[in-house]
GROMACS .gro file of C-alpha atoms in nm:
model
  113
    1MET     CA    1   0.000   0.000   0.000
    2ILE     CA    2   0.114   0.354  -0.070
    3LYS     CA    3   0.120   0.583   0.234
    4LYS     CA    4  -0.185   0.811   0.245
    5GLY     CA    5  -0.100   1.168   0.145
    6THR     CA    6   0.209   1.080  -0.060
    7ARG     CA    7   0.287   1.356  -0.310
    8CYS     CA    8   0.479   1.339  -0.639
    9ASN     CA    9   0.597   1.646  -0.829
   10SER     CA   10   0.641   1.496  -1.176
   11LYS     CA   11   0.489   1.224  -1.391
   12ASP     CA   12   0.823   1.039  -1.390
   13ASP     CA   13   0.838   1.039  -1.008
   14LEU     CA   14   0.480   0.915  -0.996
   15ILE     CA   15   0.549   0.635  -1.245
   16LYS     CA   16   0.857   0.527  -1.049
   17LEU     CA   17   0.650   0.508  -0.728
   18LEU     CA   18   0.374   0.312  -0.903
   19GLU     CA   19   0.623   0.069  -1.058
   20GLU     CA   20   0.765  -0.002  -0.712
   21TRP     CA   21   0.412  -0.051  -0.578
   22LEU     CA   22   0.332  -0.294  -0.861
   23GLU     CA   23   0.628  -0.514  -0.759
   24ASN     CA   24   0.428  -0.643  -0.462
   25PRO     CA   25   0.156  -0.874  -0.599
   26LYS     CA   26  -0.038  -0.847  -0.270
   27ASN     CA   27  -0.125  -0.485  -0.350
   28ILE     CA   28  -0.478  -0.476  -0.496
   29THR     CA   29  -0.564  -0.108  -0.429
   30ILE     CA   30  -0.331   0.184  -0.361
   31GLY     CA   31  -0.513   0.266  -0.040
   32ASP     CA   32  -0.653   0.108   0.272
   33LEU     CA   33  -1.020   0.033   0.208
   34VAL     CA   34  -1.076  -0.114   0.555
   35ASN     CA   35  -1.040   0.222   0.730
   36TYR     CA   36  -1.131   0.458   0.445
   37THR     CA   37  -1.406   0.493   0.185
   38LYS     CA   38  -1.358   0.441  -0.187
   39ASN     CA   39  -1.374   0.817  -0.251
   40THR     CA   40  -1.087   0.897  -0.014
   41GLU     CA   41  -0.809   1.099  -0.180
   42TRP     CA   42  -0.490   0.899  -0.131
   43LEU     CA   43  -0.200   0.983  -0.362
   44TYR     CA   44  -0.126   1.324  -0.515
   45LEU     CA   45   0.049   1.454  -0.825
   46ASN     CA   46   0.143   1.823  -0.841
   47ILE     CA   47   0.259   1.969  -1.171
   48GLY     CA   48   0.310   2.344  -1.173
   49ASN     CA   49   0.004   2.501  -1.014
   50GLN     CA   50  -0.221   2.202  -1.094
   51SER     CA   51  -0.305   1.922  -0.848
   52TYR     CA   52  -0.430   1.572  -0.924
   53PHE     CA   53  -0.520   1.282  -0.699
   54PHE     CA   54  -0.587   0.910  -0.694
   55ASN     CA   55  -0.867   0.771  -0.482
   56ALA     CA   56  -0.785   0.492  -0.237
   57ASP     CA   57  -0.980   0.234  -0.439
   58THR     CA   58  -0.763   0.272  -0.752
   59ARG     CA   59  -0.678  -0.084  -0.848
   60ARG     CA   60  -0.376  -0.269  -0.978
   61ASP     CA   61  -0.524  -0.316  -1.328
   62GLY     CA   62  -0.571   0.059  -1.371
   63ILE     CA   63  -0.221   0.137  -1.246
   64LYS     CA   64  -0.067  -0.122  -1.481
   65GLU     CA   65  -0.244   0.040  -1.776
   66LEU     CA   66  -0.137   0.393  -1.674
   67VAL     CA   67   0.228   0.282  -1.643
   68LYS     CA   68   0.221   0.091  -1.974
   69ASN     CA   69   0.066   0.387  -2.155
   70HIS     CA   70   0.324   0.625  -2.007
   71LYS     CA   71   0.605   0.403  -2.139
   72ASN     CA   72   0.438   0.425  -2.483
   73ASN     CA   73   0.460   0.807  -2.455
   74ASN     CA   74   0.082   0.850  -2.464
   75ILE     CA   75  -0.057   1.196  -2.391
   76TRP     CA   76  -0.197   1.252  -2.040
   77LYS     CA   77  -0.527   1.436  -2.059
   78VAL     CA   78  -0.813   1.547  -1.836
   79ILE     CA   79  -1.137   1.411  -1.983
   80GLN     CA   80  -1.503   1.419  -1.882
   81ASN     CA   81  -1.600   1.204  -1.585
   82ASN     CA   82  -1.935   1.025  -1.566
   83ARG     CA   83  -2.095   1.347  -1.437
   84GLY     CA   84  -1.988   1.542  -1.745
   85THR     CA   85  -1.719   1.755  -1.581
   86TYR     CA   86  -1.358   1.761  -1.697
   87LYS     CA   87  -1.186   1.605  -1.398
   88LYS     CA   88  -1.089   1.245  -1.485
   89LEU     CA   89  -0.733   1.173  -1.602
   90THR     CA   90  -0.629   0.922  -1.866
   91ASN     CA   91  -0.337   0.843  -2.088
   92ASP     CA   92  -0.527   0.593  -2.300
   93VAL     CA   93  -0.431   0.621  -2.668
   94ASN     CA   94  -0.798   0.693  -2.753
   95GLN     CA   95  -0.842   0.934  -2.459
   96LYS     CA   96  -1.095   0.700  -2.296
   97ALA     CA   97  -1.123   0.634  -1.923
   98ILE     CA   98  -0.900   0.355  -1.792
   99PRO     CA   99  -1.098   0.096  -1.595
  100TYR     CA  100  -1.018   0.088  -1.222
  101LEU     CA  101  -0.808   0.407  -1.245
  102TYR     CA  102  -0.968   0.664  -1.015
  103PHE     CA  103  -0.738   0.956  -1.096
  104TYR     CA  104  -0.878   1.311  -1.098
  105ALA     CA  105  -0.790   1.678  -1.135
  106LYS     CA  106  -0.865   1.906  -0.842
  107GLU     CA  107  -0.976   2.180  -1.082
  108ASN     CA  108  -1.232   2.130  -1.358
  109GLY     CA  109  -1.117   2.185  -1.716
  110GLU     CA  110  -1.005   1.992  -2.023
  111ARG     CA  111  -0.627   1.997  -2.065
  112GLU     CA  112  -0.317   1.793  -2.132
  113ILE     CA  113  -0.066   1.747  -1.855
   0.00000   0.00000   0.00000
């Protein structure tokens, strides 16, 4: 499990942390779901003046896809979430949401990061 409140200041630092986390096959979610709810902010990414976060229930499958896509040099983009606001992050080649990746922007707005 990644320590709650961990902050990364670049995509490369984030990917390194997630790769280390993926090395332990016992890790199913990045956060502790026994003591926290699924919508608990857990891990943060700060780039410039923009902040992003992963919810505690982000799962291994979603993290694997994010890391793989990063290695393929895919664009990271804020897309619409299921409520129609631009807050969900993806790096899917087709700019679609990645299953089990609960990764969001603090501020609404479509943009690349």
